[in-house]
Tab-separated table of C-alpha atoms in Angstrom:
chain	number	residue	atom	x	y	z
Q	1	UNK	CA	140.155	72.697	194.698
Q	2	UNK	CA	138.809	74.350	191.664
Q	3	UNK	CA	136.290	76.827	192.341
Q	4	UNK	CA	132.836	76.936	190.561
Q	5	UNK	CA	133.638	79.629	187.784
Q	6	UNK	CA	137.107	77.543	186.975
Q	7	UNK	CA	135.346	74.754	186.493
Q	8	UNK	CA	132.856	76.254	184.423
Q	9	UNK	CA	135.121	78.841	182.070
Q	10	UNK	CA	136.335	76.517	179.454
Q	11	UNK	CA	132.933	75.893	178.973
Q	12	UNK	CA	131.727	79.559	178.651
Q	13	UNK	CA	131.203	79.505	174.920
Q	14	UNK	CA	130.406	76.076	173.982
Q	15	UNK	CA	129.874	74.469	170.196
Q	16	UNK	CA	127.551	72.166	172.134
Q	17	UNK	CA	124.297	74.397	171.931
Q	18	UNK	CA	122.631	71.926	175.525
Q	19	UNK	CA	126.074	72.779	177.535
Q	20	UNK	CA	125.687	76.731	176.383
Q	21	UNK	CA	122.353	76.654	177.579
Q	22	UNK	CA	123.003	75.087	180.754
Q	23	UNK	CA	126.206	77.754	180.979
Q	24	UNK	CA	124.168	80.526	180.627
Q	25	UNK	CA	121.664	79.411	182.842
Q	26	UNK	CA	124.035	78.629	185.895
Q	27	UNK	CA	125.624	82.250	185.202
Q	28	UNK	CA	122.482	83.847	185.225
Q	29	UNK	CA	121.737	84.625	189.219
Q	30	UNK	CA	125.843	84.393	190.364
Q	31	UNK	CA	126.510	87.506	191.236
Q	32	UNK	CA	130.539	87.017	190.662
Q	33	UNK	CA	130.570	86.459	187.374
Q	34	UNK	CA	133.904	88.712	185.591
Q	35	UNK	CA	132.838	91.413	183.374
Q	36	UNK	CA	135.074	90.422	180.280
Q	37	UNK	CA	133.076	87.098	180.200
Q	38	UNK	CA	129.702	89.157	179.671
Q	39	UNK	CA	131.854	91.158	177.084
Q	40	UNK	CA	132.865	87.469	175.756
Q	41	UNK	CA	129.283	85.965	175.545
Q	42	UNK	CA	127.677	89.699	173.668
Q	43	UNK	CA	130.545	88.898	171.155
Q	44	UNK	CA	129.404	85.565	170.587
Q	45	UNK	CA	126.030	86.293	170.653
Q	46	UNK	CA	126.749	88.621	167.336
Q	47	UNK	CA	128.422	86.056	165.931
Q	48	UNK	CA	126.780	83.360	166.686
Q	49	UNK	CA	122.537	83.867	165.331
Q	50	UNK	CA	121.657	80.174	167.253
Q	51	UNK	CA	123.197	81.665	170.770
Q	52	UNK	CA	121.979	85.305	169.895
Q	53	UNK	CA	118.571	84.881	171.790
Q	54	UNK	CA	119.523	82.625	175.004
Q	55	UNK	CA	123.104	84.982	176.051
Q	56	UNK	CA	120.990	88.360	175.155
Q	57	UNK	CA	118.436	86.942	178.182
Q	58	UNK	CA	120.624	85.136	180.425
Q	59	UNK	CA	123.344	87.832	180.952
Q	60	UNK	CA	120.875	90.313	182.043
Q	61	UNK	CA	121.800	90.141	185.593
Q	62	UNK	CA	125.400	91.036	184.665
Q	63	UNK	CA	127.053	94.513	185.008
Q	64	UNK	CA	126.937	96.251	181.474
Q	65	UNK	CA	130.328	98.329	181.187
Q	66	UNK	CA	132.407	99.818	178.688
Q	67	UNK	CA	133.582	97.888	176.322
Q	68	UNK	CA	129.834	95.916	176.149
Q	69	UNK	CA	128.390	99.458	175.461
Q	70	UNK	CA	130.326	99.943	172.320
Q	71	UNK	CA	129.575	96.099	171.444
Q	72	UNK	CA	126.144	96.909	171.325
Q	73	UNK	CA	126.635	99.867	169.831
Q	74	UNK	CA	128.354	98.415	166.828
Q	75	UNK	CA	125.793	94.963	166.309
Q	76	UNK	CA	122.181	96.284	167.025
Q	77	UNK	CA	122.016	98.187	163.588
Q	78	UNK	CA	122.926	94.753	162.276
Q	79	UNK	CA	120.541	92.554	164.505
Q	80	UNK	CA	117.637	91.163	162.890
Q	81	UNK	CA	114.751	93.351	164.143
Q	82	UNK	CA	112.415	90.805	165.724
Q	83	UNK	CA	115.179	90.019	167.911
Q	84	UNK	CA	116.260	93.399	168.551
Q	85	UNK	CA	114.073	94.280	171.549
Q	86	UNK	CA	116.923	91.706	173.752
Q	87	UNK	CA	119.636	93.693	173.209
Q	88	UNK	CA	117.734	96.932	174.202
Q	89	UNK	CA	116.802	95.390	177.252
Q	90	UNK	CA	120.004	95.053	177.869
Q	91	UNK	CA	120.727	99.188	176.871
Q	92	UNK	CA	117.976	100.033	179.536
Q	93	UNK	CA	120.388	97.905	182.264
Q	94	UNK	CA	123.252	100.481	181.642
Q	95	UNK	CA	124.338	102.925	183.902
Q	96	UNK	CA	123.490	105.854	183.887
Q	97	UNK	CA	127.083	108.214	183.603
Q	98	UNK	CA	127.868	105.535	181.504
Q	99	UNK	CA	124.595	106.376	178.964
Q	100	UNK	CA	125.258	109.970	179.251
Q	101	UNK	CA	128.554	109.316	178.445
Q	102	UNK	CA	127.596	107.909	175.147
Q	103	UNK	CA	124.114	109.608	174.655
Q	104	UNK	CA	125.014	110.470	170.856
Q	105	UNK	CA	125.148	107.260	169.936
Q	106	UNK	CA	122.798	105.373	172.027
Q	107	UNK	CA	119.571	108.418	171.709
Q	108	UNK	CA	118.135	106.390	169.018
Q	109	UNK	CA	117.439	103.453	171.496
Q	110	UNK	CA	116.811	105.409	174.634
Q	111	UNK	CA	112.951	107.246	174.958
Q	112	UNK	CA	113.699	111.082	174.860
Q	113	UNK	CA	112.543	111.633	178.734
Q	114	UNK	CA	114.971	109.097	179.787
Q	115	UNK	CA	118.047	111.710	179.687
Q	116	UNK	CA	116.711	114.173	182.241
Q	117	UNK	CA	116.034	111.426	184.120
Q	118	UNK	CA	119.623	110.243	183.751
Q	119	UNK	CA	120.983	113.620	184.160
Q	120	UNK	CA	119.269	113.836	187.795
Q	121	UNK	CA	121.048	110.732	189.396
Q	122	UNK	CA	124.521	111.963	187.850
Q	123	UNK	CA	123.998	115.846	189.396
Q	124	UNK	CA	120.819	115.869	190.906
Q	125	UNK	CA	120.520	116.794	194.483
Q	126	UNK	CA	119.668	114.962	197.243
Q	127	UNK	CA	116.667	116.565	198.022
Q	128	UNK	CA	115.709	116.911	193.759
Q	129	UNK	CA	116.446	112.722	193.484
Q	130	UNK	CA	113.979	112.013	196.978
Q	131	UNK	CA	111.174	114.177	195.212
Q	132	UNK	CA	111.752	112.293	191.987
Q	133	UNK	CA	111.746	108.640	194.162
Q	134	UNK	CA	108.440	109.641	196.105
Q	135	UNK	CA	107.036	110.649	192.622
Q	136	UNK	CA	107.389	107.103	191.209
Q	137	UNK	CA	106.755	105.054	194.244
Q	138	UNK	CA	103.386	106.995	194.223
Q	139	UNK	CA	103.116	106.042	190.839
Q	140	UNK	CA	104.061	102.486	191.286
Q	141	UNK	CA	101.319	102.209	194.091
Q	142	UNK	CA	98.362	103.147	192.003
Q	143	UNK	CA	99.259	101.372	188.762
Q	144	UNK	CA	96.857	98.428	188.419
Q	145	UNK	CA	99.588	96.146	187.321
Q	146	UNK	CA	103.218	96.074	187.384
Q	147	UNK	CA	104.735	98.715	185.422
Q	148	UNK	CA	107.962	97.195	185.074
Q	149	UNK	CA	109.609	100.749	183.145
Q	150	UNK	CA	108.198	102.575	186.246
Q	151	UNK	CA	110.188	100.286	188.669
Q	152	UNK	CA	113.669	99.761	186.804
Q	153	UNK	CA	113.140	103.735	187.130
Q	154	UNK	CA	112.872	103.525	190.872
Q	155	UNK	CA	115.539	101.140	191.020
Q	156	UNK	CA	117.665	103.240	189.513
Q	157	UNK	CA	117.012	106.159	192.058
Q	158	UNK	CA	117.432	103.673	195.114
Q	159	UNK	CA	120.666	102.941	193.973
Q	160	UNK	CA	121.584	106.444	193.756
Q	161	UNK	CA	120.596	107.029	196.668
Q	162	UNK	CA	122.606	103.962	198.422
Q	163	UNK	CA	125.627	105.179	196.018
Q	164	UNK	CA	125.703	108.182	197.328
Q	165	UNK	CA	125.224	107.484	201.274
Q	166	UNK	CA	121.694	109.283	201.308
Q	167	UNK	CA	120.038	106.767	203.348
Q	168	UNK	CA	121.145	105.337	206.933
Q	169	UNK	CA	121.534	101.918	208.726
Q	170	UNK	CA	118.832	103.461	211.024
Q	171	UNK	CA	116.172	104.644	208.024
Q	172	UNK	CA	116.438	101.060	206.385
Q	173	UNK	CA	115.331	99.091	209.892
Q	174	UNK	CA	112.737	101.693	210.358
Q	175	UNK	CA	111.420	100.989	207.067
Q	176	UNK	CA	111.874	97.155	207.386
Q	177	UNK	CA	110.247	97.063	210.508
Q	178	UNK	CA	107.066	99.104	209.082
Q	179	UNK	CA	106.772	97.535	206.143
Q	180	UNK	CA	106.778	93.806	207.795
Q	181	UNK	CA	103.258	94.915	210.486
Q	182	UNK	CA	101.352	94.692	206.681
Q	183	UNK	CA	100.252	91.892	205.225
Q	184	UNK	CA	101.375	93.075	201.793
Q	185	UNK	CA	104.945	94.432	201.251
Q	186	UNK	CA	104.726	97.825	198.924
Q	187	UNK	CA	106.798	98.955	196.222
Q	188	UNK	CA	108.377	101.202	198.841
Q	189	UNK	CA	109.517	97.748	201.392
Q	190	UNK	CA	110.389	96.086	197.971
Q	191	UNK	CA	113.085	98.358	196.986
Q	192	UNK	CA	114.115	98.718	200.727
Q	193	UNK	CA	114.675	94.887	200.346
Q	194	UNK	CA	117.082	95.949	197.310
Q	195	UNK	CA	118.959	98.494	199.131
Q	196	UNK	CA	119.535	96.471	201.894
Q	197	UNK	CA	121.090	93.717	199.334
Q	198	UNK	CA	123.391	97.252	197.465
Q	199	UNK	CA	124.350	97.918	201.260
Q	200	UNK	CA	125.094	94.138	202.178
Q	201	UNK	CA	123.427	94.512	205.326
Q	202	UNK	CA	123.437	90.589	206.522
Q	203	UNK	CA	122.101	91.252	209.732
Q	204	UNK	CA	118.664	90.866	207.658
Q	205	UNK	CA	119.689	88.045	206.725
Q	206	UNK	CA	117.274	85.956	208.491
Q	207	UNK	CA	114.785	88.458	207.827
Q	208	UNK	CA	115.235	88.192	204.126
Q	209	UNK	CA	115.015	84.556	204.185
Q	210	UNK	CA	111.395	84.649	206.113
Q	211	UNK	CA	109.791	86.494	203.323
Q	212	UNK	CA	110.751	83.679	200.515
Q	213	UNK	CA	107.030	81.750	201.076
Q	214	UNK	CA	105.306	85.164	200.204
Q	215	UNK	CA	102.930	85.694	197.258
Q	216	UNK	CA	104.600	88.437	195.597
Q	217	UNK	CA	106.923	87.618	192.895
Q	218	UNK	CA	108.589	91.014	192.183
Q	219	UNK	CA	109.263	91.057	196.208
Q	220	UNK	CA	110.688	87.926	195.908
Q	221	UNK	CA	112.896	88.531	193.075
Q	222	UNK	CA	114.768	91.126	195.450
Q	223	UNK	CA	114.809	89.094	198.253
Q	224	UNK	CA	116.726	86.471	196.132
Q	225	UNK	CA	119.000	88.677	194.618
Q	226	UNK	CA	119.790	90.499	198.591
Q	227	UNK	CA	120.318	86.500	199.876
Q	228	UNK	CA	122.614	85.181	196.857
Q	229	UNK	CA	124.698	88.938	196.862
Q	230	UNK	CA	125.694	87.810	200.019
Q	231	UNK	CA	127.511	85.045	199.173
Q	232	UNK	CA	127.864	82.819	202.698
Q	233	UNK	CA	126.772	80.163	204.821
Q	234	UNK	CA	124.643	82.205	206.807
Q	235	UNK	CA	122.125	82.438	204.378
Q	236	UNK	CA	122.137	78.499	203.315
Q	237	UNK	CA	121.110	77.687	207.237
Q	238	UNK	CA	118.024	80.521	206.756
Q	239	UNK	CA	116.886	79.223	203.714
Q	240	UNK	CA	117.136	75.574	204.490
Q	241	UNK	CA	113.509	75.587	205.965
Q	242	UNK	CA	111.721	77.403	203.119
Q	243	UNK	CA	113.177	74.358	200.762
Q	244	UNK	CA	110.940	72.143	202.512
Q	245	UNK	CA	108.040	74.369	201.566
Q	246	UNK	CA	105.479	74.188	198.076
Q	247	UNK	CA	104.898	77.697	198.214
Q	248	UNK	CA	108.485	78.607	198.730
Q	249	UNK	CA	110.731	75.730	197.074
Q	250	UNK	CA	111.692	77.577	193.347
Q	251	UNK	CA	112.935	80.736	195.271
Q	252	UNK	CA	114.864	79.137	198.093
Q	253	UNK	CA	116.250	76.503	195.633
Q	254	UNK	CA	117.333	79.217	193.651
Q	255	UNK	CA	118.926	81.407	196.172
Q	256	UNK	CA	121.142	78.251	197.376
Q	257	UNK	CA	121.840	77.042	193.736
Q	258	UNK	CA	123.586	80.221	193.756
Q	259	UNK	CA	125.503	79.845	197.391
Q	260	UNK	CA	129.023	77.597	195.903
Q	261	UNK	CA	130.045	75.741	198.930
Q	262	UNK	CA	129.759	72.201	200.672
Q	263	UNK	CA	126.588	73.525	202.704
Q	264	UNK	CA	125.277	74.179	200.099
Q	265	UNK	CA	125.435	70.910	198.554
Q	266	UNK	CA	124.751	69.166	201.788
Q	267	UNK	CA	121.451	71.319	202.486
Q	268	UNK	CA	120.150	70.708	198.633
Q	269	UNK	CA	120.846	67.040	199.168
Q	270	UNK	CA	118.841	66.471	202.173
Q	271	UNK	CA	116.137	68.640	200.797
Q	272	UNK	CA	116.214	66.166	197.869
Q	273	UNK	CA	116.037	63.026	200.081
Q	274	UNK	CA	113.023	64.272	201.747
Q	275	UNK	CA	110.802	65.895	198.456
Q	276	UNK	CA	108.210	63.858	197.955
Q	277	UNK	CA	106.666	65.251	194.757
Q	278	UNK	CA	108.639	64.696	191.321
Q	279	UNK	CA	108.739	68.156	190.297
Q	280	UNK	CA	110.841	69.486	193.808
Q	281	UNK	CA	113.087	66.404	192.981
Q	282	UNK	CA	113.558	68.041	189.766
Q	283	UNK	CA	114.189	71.735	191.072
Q	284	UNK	CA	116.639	70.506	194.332
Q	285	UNK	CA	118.712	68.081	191.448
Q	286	UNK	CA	118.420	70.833	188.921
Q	287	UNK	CA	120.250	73.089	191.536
Q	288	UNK	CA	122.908	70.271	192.635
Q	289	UNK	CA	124.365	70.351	189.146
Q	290	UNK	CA	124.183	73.709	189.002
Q	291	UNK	CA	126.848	73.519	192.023
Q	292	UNK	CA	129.336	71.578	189.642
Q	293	UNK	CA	130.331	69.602	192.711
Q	294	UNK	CA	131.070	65.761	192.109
Q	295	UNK	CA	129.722	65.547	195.613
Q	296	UNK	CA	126.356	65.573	194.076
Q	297	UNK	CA	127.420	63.141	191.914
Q	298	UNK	CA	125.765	59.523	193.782
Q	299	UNK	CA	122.296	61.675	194.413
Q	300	UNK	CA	122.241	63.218	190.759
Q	301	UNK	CA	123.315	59.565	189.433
Q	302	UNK	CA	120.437	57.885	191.057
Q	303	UNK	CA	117.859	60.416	190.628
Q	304	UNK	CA	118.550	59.411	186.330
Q	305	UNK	CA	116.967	56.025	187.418
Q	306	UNK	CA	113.830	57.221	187.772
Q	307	UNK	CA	111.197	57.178	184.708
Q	308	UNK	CA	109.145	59.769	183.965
Q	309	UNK	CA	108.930	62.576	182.044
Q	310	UNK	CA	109.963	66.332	183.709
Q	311	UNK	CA	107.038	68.887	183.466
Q	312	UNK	CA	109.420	71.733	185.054
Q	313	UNK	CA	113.127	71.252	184.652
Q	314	UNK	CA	114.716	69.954	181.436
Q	315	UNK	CA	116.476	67.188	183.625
Q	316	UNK	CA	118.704	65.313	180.513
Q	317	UNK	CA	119.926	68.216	179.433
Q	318	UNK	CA	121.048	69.601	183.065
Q	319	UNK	CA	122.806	66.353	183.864
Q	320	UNK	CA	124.292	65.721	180.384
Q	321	UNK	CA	125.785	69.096	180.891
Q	322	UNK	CA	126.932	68.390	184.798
Q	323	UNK	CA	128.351	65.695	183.492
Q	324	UNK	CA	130.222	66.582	180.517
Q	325	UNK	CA	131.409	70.291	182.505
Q	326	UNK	CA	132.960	68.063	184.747
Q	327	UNK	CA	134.467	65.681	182.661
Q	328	UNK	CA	132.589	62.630	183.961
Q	329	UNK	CA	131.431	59.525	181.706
Q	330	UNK	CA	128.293	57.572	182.224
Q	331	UNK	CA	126.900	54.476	180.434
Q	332	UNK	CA	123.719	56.697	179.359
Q	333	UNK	CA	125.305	59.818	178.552
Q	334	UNK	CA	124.756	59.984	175.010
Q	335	UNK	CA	121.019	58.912	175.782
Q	336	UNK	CA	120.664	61.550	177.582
Q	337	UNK	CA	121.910	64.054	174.976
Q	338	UNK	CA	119.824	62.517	172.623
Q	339	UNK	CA	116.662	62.933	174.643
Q	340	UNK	CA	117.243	66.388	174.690
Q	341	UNK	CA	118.323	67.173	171.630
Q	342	UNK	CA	114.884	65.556	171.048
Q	343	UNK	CA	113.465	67.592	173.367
Q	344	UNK	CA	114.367	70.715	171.137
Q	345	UNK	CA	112.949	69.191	168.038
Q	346	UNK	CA	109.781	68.241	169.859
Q	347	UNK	CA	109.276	72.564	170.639
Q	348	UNK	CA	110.627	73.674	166.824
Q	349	UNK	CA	107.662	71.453	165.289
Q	350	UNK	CA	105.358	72.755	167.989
Q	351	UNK	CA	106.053	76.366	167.742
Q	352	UNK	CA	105.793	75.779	163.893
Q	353	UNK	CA	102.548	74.351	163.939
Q	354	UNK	CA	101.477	76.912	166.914
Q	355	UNK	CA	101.587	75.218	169.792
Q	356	UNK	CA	104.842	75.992	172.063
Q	357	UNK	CA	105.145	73.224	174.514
Q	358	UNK	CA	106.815	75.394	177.689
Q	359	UNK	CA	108.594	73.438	179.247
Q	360	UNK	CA	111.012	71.893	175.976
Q	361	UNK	CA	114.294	74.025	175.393
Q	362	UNK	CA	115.131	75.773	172.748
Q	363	UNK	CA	117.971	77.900	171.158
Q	364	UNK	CA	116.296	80.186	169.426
Q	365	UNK	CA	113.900	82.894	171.283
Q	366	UNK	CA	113.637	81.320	174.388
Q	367	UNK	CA	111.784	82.141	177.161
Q	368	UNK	CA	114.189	81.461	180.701
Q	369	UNK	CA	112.347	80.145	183.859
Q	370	UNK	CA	113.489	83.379	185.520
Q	371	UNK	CA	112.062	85.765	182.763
Q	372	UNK	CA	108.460	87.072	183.014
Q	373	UNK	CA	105.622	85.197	181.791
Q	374	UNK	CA	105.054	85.869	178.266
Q	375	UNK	CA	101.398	85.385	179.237
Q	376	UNK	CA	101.481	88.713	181.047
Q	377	UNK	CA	100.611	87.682	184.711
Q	378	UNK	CA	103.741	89.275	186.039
Q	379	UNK	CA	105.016	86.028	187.727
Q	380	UNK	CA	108.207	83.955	186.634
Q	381	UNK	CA	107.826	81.671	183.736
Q	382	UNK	CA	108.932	79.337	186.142
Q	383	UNK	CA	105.933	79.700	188.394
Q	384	UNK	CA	103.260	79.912	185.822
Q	385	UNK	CA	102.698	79.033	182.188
Q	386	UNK	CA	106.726	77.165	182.783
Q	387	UNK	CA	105.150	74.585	185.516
């Protein structure tokens, strides 16, 4: 049986810009996806200005090594500028031996302060990197919003720290267990979350998974990433309840979207046949194709019957692509292309007469459902201006 990233490779660069999209989006939160296909996509992106803006966002989750260093090195003179500030998201992602290891080149792009920083998690002492962590986790707790620099910062320190076997089994239940008597998780519990996902502790599993209907979106956004680095059953049987959930349904659908295996078809299917409101439909069916299993196939079929129009998930365009990734024909196929093809049109005149409709696709500049809010409230785009 052909595995999920089989299926999908000959599709990984696509001259059908609605199957790229739906590519990149799939890619996005799998944690297994091969380096050389990240090196594969930045390529493309260089090459290609209409995929430049959609593969700069959606492979931000992927490991940044070598060989996509010196890509980036090469094409961001080139880049036009007002696009430039994707690919140097992407430089603040690297690692950090890796950045020293090419400071000459990359100092332009990288803040001045940055290489101390940089040079204390390559050589810095355990005792010297636990000062610096303390020192932004103090400063993470009295910012008045979410200083997202700050925190890839700290991120970057807890990893360090996991890396080099500075913190126990023991220390991370401690913490766990402190942090879960508040009502509020704090930047310090958050980043606990993320070590226990570097450590692939799964005994938290079911922890992890009771979090997902909290009201704190960079929390969650760990917690997700912890459940789907796991990779196993285990964690499609804890999540199962929070799909039945308002407040939890786009994080638990997102964390088993991510889970390739019959469960987690099976678990996404009944959650489907039990949603009541449109817009879950949308999110569990969304996820289904996003499995690439023909299993899905009867559910995602019939759900095409209905009529209305999607305010969260760009539902012609998802199936067209499950469809046409898997080789399948369907009376309506070409319908549904059109509709989204449409669809794009429908945003271009919009965002050309000022108006961006959110929740139409588009090539150019877009905005994923997992990015920030360009609005500035800190949640996903999904879970604000995106609903």
């Amino acid at each position: 049986m052909m595995t999920f990233l089989e299926k999908i490779k000959p599709h990984l660069i696509s001259n059908d810009p609605l199957i790229q999209e739906i590519v990149l989006h799939a890619l996005h939160d799998f944690p297994n996806v091969p380096e050389e296909w990240t090196n594969v996509l930045l390529k493309e992106a260089f090459i290609n200005d209409d995929k430049l803006s959609s593969i700069l966002i959606y492979i931000e989750n992927q490991p940044i090594n070598e060989e996509a260093v010196n890509i980036l090195i090469e094409n961001i003179p080139r880049m036009d500028q007002s696009k430039a500030h994707l690919a140097l998201n992407l430089i603040d992602h690297i690692e950090p031996k890796l950045a020293l290891k090419y400071k000459e080149q990359l100092e332009k792009y990288i803040h001045k302060d940055m290489w101390s920083f940089f040079e204390l998690i390559v050589n810095g002492t355990e005792e010297e990197v636990y000062t610096k962590y303390g020192e932004i986790l103090n400063t993470l707790d009295r910012a008045k919003s979410h200083p997202h620099d700050v925190y890839l910062k700290a991120k970057k320190l807890a990893a360090c720290i996991v890396k080099k076997g500075w913190v126990t089994e023991e220390e991370i239940d401690l913490l766990v267990e402190e942090e879960l008597k508040e009502k509020w998780i704090s930047y310090n519990g958050t980043l606990t979350i993320y070590m226990i996902g570097l450590l692939g502790l799964d005994k938290h599993i079911a922890l992890l998974a009771s979090l997902l209907d909290r009201d704190d979106d960079i929390m969650l956004e760990e917690v997700s990433v912890a459940l789907i680095g796991f990779q196993s059953d285990e964690v499609v049987k804890a999540v199962e309840p929070y799909l039945k959930k308002e407040e939890s349904i786009i994080y638990a659908s997102s964390v088993v979207e991510n889970i390739k295996s019959d469960l987690a078809v099976q678990v996404l299917s009944d959650a489907y046949r039990r949603a009541r409101e449109l817009q879950d439909q949308d999110l569990l069916i969304e996820a289904l194709c996003h499995q690439l299993s023909e299993k899905a196939l009867p559910l995602i079929s019939k759900h095409m019957t209905n009529e209305y129009v999607s305010s969260m998930v760009e539902v012609e365009q998802v199936v067209y692509s499950y469809y046409s990734i898997l080789g399948l024909d369907h009376p309506e196929l070409e319908e549904w292309r059109q509709a989204a093809l449409e669809s794009e049109i429908e945003y271009r005149n919009a965002s050309e007469q000022g108006r961006v409709v959110p929740n139409i696709p588009v090539q150019r500049e877009k905005v994923g459902r997992n990015d920030p809010c360009p609005c500035g409230s800190g949640k996903k785009y999904k879970k604000c201006c995106g609903k």
